[in-house]
PDB file of C-alpha atoms in Angstrom:
ATOM      1  CA  UNK V 540      73.242 130.487  72.593  1.00  0.00           C
ATOM      2  CA  UNK V 541      69.649 129.511  73.280  1.00  0.00           C
ATOM      3  CA  UNK V 542      68.044 130.590  76.535  1.00  0.00           C
ATOM      4  CA  UNK V 543      68.819 127.988  79.184  1.00  0.00           C
ATOM      5  CA  UNK V 544      71.723 126.536  77.203  1.00  0.00           C
ATOM      6  CA  UNK V 545      74.375 124.773  79.276  1.00  0.00           C
ATOM      7  CA  UNK V 546      77.930 124.618  77.968  1.00  0.00           C
ATOM      8  CA  UNK V 547      80.285 121.977  79.324  1.00  0.00           C
ATOM      9  CA  UNK V 548      83.924 122.751  78.608  1.00  0.00           C
ATOM     10  CA  UNK V 549      86.528 120.248  79.758  1.00  0.00           C
ATOM     11  CA  UNK V 550      88.822 120.636  76.760  1.00  0.00           C
ATOM     12  CA  UNK V 551      90.491 124.050  76.809  1.00  0.00           C
ATOM     13  CA  UNK V 552      89.457 127.423  78.200  1.00  0.00           C
ATOM     14  CA  UNK V 553      90.464 129.273  75.059  1.00  0.00           C
ATOM     15  CA  UNK V 554      87.815 127.370  73.061  1.00  0.00           C
ATOM     16  CA  UNK V 555      85.186 129.603  74.636  1.00  0.00           C
ATOM     17  CA  UNK V 556      84.745 133.277  73.797  1.00  0.00           C
ATOM     18  CA  UNK V 557      84.684 134.495  77.401  1.00  0.00           C
ATOM     19  CA  UNK V 558      83.086 137.865  76.556  1.00  0.00           C
ATOM     20  CA  UNK V 559      80.242 136.175  74.649  1.00  0.00           C
ATOM     21  CA  UNK V 560      79.794 133.586  77.395  1.00  0.00           C
ATOM     22  CA  UNK V 561      79.656 136.265  80.088  1.00  0.00           C
ATOM     23  CA  UNK V 562      77.027 138.185  78.100  1.00  0.00           C
ATOM     24  CA  UNK V 563      74.990 134.974  77.705  1.00  0.00           C
ATOM     25  CA  UNK V 564      75.251 134.097  81.403  1.00  0.00           C
ATOM     26  CA  UNK V 565      74.365 137.639  82.516  1.00  0.00           C
ATOM     27  CA  UNK V 566      71.314 137.896  80.213  1.00  0.00           C
ATOM     28  CA  UNK V 567      69.917 134.342  80.158  1.00  0.00           C
ATOM     29  CA  UNK V 568      69.325 131.415  82.448  1.00  0.00           C
ATOM     30  CA  UNK V 569      72.126 129.296  80.995  1.00  0.00           C
ATOM     31  CA  UNK V 570      75.072 127.712  82.760  1.00  0.00           C
ATOM     32  CA  UNK V 571      78.772 127.341  82.036  1.00  0.00           C
ATOM     33  CA  UNK V 572      80.509 124.325  83.585  1.00  0.00           C
ATOM     34  CA  UNK V 573      84.253 124.089  83.183  1.00  0.00           C
ATOM     35  CA  UNK V 574      87.528 123.205  84.807  1.00  0.00           C
ATOM     36  CA  UNK V 575      89.274 126.056  82.913  1.00  0.00           C
ATOM     37  CA  UNK V 576      88.115 129.255  84.613  1.00  0.00           C
ATOM     38  CA  UNK V 577      89.176 132.669  83.482  1.00  0.00           C
ATOM     39  CA  UNK V 578      88.824 136.023  85.215  1.00  0.00           C
ATOM     40  CA  UNK V 579      85.596 136.954  83.416  1.00  0.00           C
ATOM     41  CA  UNK V 580      83.741 133.740  84.241  1.00  0.00           C
ATOM     42  CA  UNK V 581      85.258 132.661  87.562  1.00  0.00           C
ATOM     43  CA  UNK V 582      82.811 134.518  89.837  1.00  0.00           C
ATOM     44  CA  UNK V 583      79.768 134.553  87.574  1.00  0.00           C
ATOM     45  CA  UNK V 584      76.676 133.266  89.399  1.00  0.00           C
ATOM     46  CA  UNK V 585      75.858 130.998  86.442  1.00  0.00           C
ATOM     47  CA  UNK V 586      79.337 129.483  86.187  1.00  0.00           C
ATOM     48  CA  UNK V 587      80.166 126.204  87.857  1.00  0.00           C
ATOM     49  CA  UNK V 588      83.940 125.974  88.045  1.00  0.00           C
ATOM     50  CA  UNK V 589      85.451 122.602  88.961  1.00  0.00           C
ATOM     51  CA  UNK V 590      89.015 121.718  89.933  1.00  0.00           C
ATOM     52  CA  UNK V 591      91.189 120.921  86.937  1.00  0.00           C
ATOM     53  CA  UNK V 592      93.042 117.652  87.439  1.00  0.00           C
ATOM     54  CA  UNK V 593      95.815 118.446  84.988  1.00  0.00           C
ATOM     55  CA  UNK V 594      97.158 114.893  84.789  1.00  0.00           C
ATOM     56  CA  UNK V 595      99.378 115.683  81.806  1.00  0.00           C
ATOM     57  CA  UNK V 596     100.779 119.010  82.891  1.00  0.00           C
ATOM     58  CA  UNK V 597     104.467 119.452  83.613  1.00  0.00           C
ATOM     59  CA  UNK V 598     103.575 120.071  87.267  1.00  0.00           C
ATOM     60  CA  UNK V 599     101.563 116.829  87.462  1.00  0.00           C
ATOM     61  CA  UNK V 600     104.336 114.846  85.814  1.00  0.00           C
ATOM     62  CA  UNK V 601     106.899 116.315  88.246  1.00  0.00           C
ATOM     63  CA  UNK V 602     104.618 115.464  91.177  1.00  0.00           C
ATOM     64  CA  UNK V 603     104.120 111.916  89.853  1.00  0.00           C
ATOM     65  CA  UNK V 604     107.879 111.436  89.440  1.00  0.00           C
ATOM     66  CA  UNK V 605     108.483 112.723  92.967  1.00  0.00           C
ATOM     67  CA  UNK V 606     105.769 110.431  94.350  1.00  0.00           C
ATOM     68  CA  UNK V 607     107.283 107.451  92.495  1.00  0.00           C
ATOM     69  CA  UNK V 608     110.739 108.214  93.892  1.00  0.00           C
ATOM     70  CA  UNK V 609     109.343 108.543  97.434  1.00  0.00           C
ATOM     71  CA  UNK V 610     107.402 105.292  97.021  1.00  0.00           C
ATOM     72  CA  UNK V 611     110.486 103.368  95.871  1.00  0.00           C
ATOM     73  CA  UNK V 612     112.596 104.861  98.669  1.00  0.00           C
ATOM     74  CA  UNK V 613     109.982 103.840 101.278  1.00  0.00           C
ATOM     75  CA  UNK V 614     109.888 100.316  99.857  1.00  0.00           C
ATOM     76  CA  UNK V 615     113.667  99.952  99.898  1.00  0.00           C
ATOM     77  CA  UNK V 616     114.082 101.462 103.372  1.00  0.00           C
ATOM     78  CA  UNK V 617     111.113  99.975 105.232  1.00  0.00           C
ATOM     79  CA  UNK V 618     109.241  97.521 102.993  1.00  0.00           C
ATOM     80  CA  UNK V 619     106.255  99.876 102.751  1.00  0.00           C
ATOM     81  CA  UNK V 620     104.129  99.504  99.621  1.00  0.00           C
ATOM     82  CA  UNK V 621     101.942 102.384  98.409  1.00  0.00           C
ATOM     83  CA  UNK V 622     100.258 103.115  95.085  1.00  0.00           C
ATOM     84  CA  UNK V 623     101.067  99.702  93.605  1.00  0.00           C
ATOM     85  CA  UNK V 624      98.953  98.180  90.860  1.00  0.00           C
ATOM     86  CA  UNK V 625     100.008  94.596  91.575  1.00  0.00           C
ATOM     87  CA  UNK V 626     100.822  94.449  95.321  1.00  0.00           C
ATOM     88  CA  UNK V 627      98.639  95.266  98.325  1.00  0.00           C
ATOM     89  CA  UNK V 628      99.176  98.524 100.181  1.00  0.00           C
ATOM     90  CA  UNK V 629     101.215  97.603 103.261  1.00  0.00           C
ATOM     91  CA  UNK V 630     102.821  99.670 105.987  1.00  0.00           C
ATOM     92  CA  UNK V 631     104.253  98.710 109.339  1.00  0.00           C
ATOM     93  CA  UNK V 632     105.360 101.308 111.903  1.00  0.00           C
ATOM     94  CA  UNK V 633     109.071 102.011 112.229  1.00  0.00           C
ATOM     95  CA  UNK V 634     111.208  99.048 113.130  1.00  0.00           C
ATOM     96  CA  UNK V 635     111.746  98.817 116.919  1.00  0.00           C
ATOM     97  CA  UNK V 636     115.290  99.083 118.288  1.00  0.00           C
ATOM     98  CA  UNK V 637     117.268  95.832 118.273  1.00  0.00           C
ATOM     99  CA  UNK V 638     115.246  94.298 115.467  1.00  0.00           C
ATOM    100  CA  UNK V 639     115.511  93.403 111.810  1.00  0.00           C
ATOM    101  CA  UNK V 640     112.713  93.523 109.278  1.00  0.00           C
ATOM    102  CA  UNK V 641     111.955  90.705 106.865  1.00  0.00           C
ATOM    103  CA  UNK V 642     109.610  91.246 103.921  1.00  0.00           C
ATOM    104  CA  UNK V 643     108.189  88.064 102.370  1.00  0.00           C
ATOM    105  CA  UNK V 644     106.183  87.787  99.143  1.00  0.00           C
ATOM    106  CA  UNK V 645     104.025  84.663  98.989  1.00  0.00           C
ATOM    107  CA  UNK V 646     101.216  83.138  97.049  1.00  0.00           C
ATOM    108  CA  UNK V 647      97.940  84.117  98.688  1.00  0.00           C
ATOM    109  CA  UNK V 648      96.995  80.723 100.079  1.00  0.00           C
ATOM    110  CA  UNK V 649      96.029  79.382 103.513  1.00  0.00           C
ATOM    111  CA  UNK V 650      98.788  78.619 105.993  1.00  0.00           C
ATOM    112  CA  UNK V 651     101.564  80.796 104.569  1.00  0.00           C
ATOM    113  CA  UNK V 652     101.680  83.190 107.530  1.00  0.00           C
ATOM    114  CA  UNK V 653     101.691  80.211 109.921  1.00  0.00           C
ATOM    115  CA  UNK V 654     104.657  78.653 108.072  1.00  0.00           C
ATOM    116  CA  UNK V 655     106.581  81.932 108.218  1.00  0.00           C
ATOM    117  CA  UNK V 656     105.872  82.364 111.944  1.00  0.00           C
ATOM    118  CA  UNK V 657     106.868  78.742 112.585  1.00  0.00           C
ATOM    119  CA  UNK V 658     110.228  79.251 110.843  1.00  0.00           C
ATOM    120  CA  UNK V 659     111.014  82.134 113.225  1.00  0.00           C
ATOM    121  CA  UNK V 660     109.845  80.146 116.268  1.00  0.00           C
ATOM    122  CA  UNK V 661     111.907  77.098 115.267  1.00  0.00           C
ATOM    123  CA  UNK V 662     115.006  79.345 115.301  1.00  0.00           C
ATOM    124  CA  UNK V 663     114.148  80.948 118.676  1.00  0.00           C
ATOM    125  CA  UNK V 664     113.446  84.298 117.018  1.00  0.00           C
ATOM    126  CA  UNK V 665     110.694  86.428 118.544  1.00  0.00           C
ATOM    127  CA  UNK V 666     108.326  88.384 116.279  1.00  0.00           C
ATOM    128  CA  UNK V 667     107.854  91.922 117.638  1.00  0.00           C
ATOM    129  CA  UNK V 668     105.313  93.118 115.059  1.00  0.00           C
ATOM    130  CA  UNK V 669     104.006  91.973 111.694  1.00  0.00           C
ATOM    131  CA  UNK V 670     101.485  92.691 108.977  1.00  0.00           C
ATOM    132  CA  UNK V 671     100.062  90.507 106.226  1.00  0.00           C
ATOM    133  CA  UNK V 672      98.156  91.990 103.279  1.00  0.00           C
ATOM    134  CA  UNK V 673      96.936  90.311 100.123  1.00  0.00           C
ATOM    135  CA  UNK V 674      95.816  91.343  96.671  1.00  0.00           C
ATOM    136  CA  UNK V 675      94.609  88.729  94.251  1.00  0.00           C
ATOM    137  CA  UNK V 676      97.066  85.830  94.109  1.00  0.00           C
ATOM    138  CA  UNK V 677      99.846  87.655  96.011  1.00  0.00           C
ATOM    139  CA  UNK V 678     100.334  88.203  99.744  1.00  0.00           C
ATOM    140  CA  UNK V 679     102.933  90.503 101.246  1.00  0.00           C
ATOM    141  CA  UNK V 680     104.232  90.036 104.769  1.00  0.00           C
ATOM    142  CA  UNK V 681     106.425  92.390 106.783  1.00  0.00           C
ATOM    143  CA  UNK V 682     107.822  91.015 110.032  1.00  0.00           C
ATOM    144  CA  UNK V 683     110.025  92.708 112.663  1.00  0.00           C
ATOM    145  CA  UNK V 684     112.095  90.230 114.669  1.00  0.00           C
ATOM    146  CA  UNK V 685     114.027  90.769 117.920  1.00  0.00           C
ATOM    147  CA  UNK V 686     117.796  90.561 117.374  1.00  0.00           C
ATOM    148  CA  UNK V 687     118.704  90.085 121.062  1.00  0.00           C
ATOM    149  CA  UNK V 688     121.119  87.180 121.457  1.00  0.00           C
ATOM    150  CA  UNK V 689     121.322  86.495 117.723  1.00  0.00           C
ATOM    151  CA  UNK V 690     123.782  87.242 114.934  1.00  0.00           C
ATOM    152  CA  UNK V 691     123.560  87.867 111.204  1.00  0.00           C
ATOM    153  CA  UNK V 692     124.046  84.168 110.405  1.00  0.00           C
ATOM    154  CA  UNK V 693     120.881  83.306 112.393  1.00  0.00           C
ATOM    155  CA  UNK V 694     118.828  85.687 110.269  1.00  0.00           C
ATOM    156  CA  UNK V 695     120.339  84.552 106.981  1.00  0.00           C
ATOM    157  CA  UNK V 696     119.596  80.945 107.986  1.00  0.00           C
ATOM    158  CA  UNK V 697     115.954  81.661 108.774  1.00  0.00           C
ATOM    159  CA  UNK V 698     115.640  83.782 105.621  1.00  0.00           C
ATOM    160  CA  UNK V 699     116.800  80.809 103.564  1.00  0.00           C
ATOM    161  CA  UNK V 700     114.341  78.482 105.334  1.00  0.00           C
ATOM    162  CA  UNK V 701     111.457  80.902 104.739  1.00  0.00           C
ATOM    163  CA  UNK V 702     112.437  81.573 101.116  1.00  0.00           C
ATOM    164  CA  UNK V 703     112.515  77.853 100.367  1.00  0.00           C
ATOM    165  CA  UNK V 704     109.000  77.258 101.776  1.00  0.00           C
ATOM    166  CA  UNK V 705     106.492  76.103  99.167  1.00  0.00           C
ATOM    167  CA  UNK V 706     104.499  79.175  98.121  1.00  0.00           C
ATOM    168  CA  UNK V 707     107.147  81.771  99.011  1.00  0.00           C
ATOM    169  CA  UNK V 708     108.089  83.853  95.965  1.00  0.00           C
ATOM    170  CA  UNK V 709     110.850  86.009  97.491  1.00  0.00           C
ATOM    171  CA  UNK V 710     112.132  87.508 100.720  1.00  0.00           C
ATOM    172  CA  UNK V 711     114.223  90.453 101.771  1.00  0.00           C
ATOM    173  CA  UNK V 712     115.966  91.262 105.024  1.00  0.00           C
ATOM    174  CA  UNK V 713     115.753  95.026 105.448  1.00  0.00           C
ATOM    175  CA  UNK V 714     118.743  96.452 107.271  1.00  0.00           C
ATOM    176  CA  UNK V 715     121.602  98.831 106.607  1.00  0.00           C
ATOM    177  CA  UNK V 716     121.905  99.634 102.908  1.00  0.00           C
ATOM    178  CA  UNK V 717     118.478  99.884 101.215  1.00  0.00           C
ATOM    179  CA  UNK V 718     117.978  97.286  98.511  1.00  0.00           C
ATOM    180  CA  UNK V 719     120.268  94.599  99.958  1.00  0.00           C
ATOM    181  CA  UNK V 720     119.186  91.302 101.512  1.00  0.00           C
ATOM    182  CA  UNK V 721     117.025  89.999  98.632  1.00  0.00           C
ATOM    183  CA  UNK V 722     116.556  86.228  98.182  1.00  0.00           C
ATOM    184  CA  UNK V 723     114.424  84.055  95.909  1.00  0.00           C
ATOM    185  CA  UNK V 724     113.574  80.387  95.386  1.00  0.00           C
ATOM    186  CA  UNK V 725     114.604  79.753  91.765  1.00  0.00           C
ATOM    187  CA  UNK V 726     113.525  76.285  90.744  1.00  0.00           C
ATOM    188  CA  UNK V 727     114.326  74.842  94.169  1.00  0.00           C
ATOM    189  CA  UNK V 728     117.671  76.642  94.476  1.00  0.00           C
ATOM    190  CA  UNK V 729     118.268  79.413  96.999  1.00  0.00           C
ATOM    191  CA  UNK V 730     119.293  82.548  95.062  1.00  0.00           C
ATOM    192  CA  UNK V 731     120.707  85.619  96.845  1.00  0.00           C
TER     193      UNK V 731
END
């Protein structure tokens, strides 16, 4: 190595002769920058050791699979969206007692949230909490509605009315068994 030489190693630690690198760092003004430290170079004053991301390691793949499973479970159980590449991140606190949750996917255009709220109001259903997030052409709405004085038929009726609104892509009543309650407007027909 030349005096003052800087070696960047982000490929593999074993590509570097650690003994030779330590000698160089101890006797010259060079630097070693790597995310693959070994015992000889870890604490050297001229080493800059960075965290190794390890995106393709078995541990990283296990962590990614676990995160994906947790993300899907959260979506099915509560309508929460995290780490999505095509939907906005959306999270509403836990559903209050005596309520149901409705998740509605719409085109991201003016008036959609007003139409959804109006459908609940027209059926004497009170919104307890809601969130609306958008990403590109898609908006995602999560609404918790008071169940007091209402039955399942009332909610299925309002779900159908909301699903059939122009600009609504799909809806899902979230209750009981995760993954049930899905509905979609398919060419003007209500599909459940």
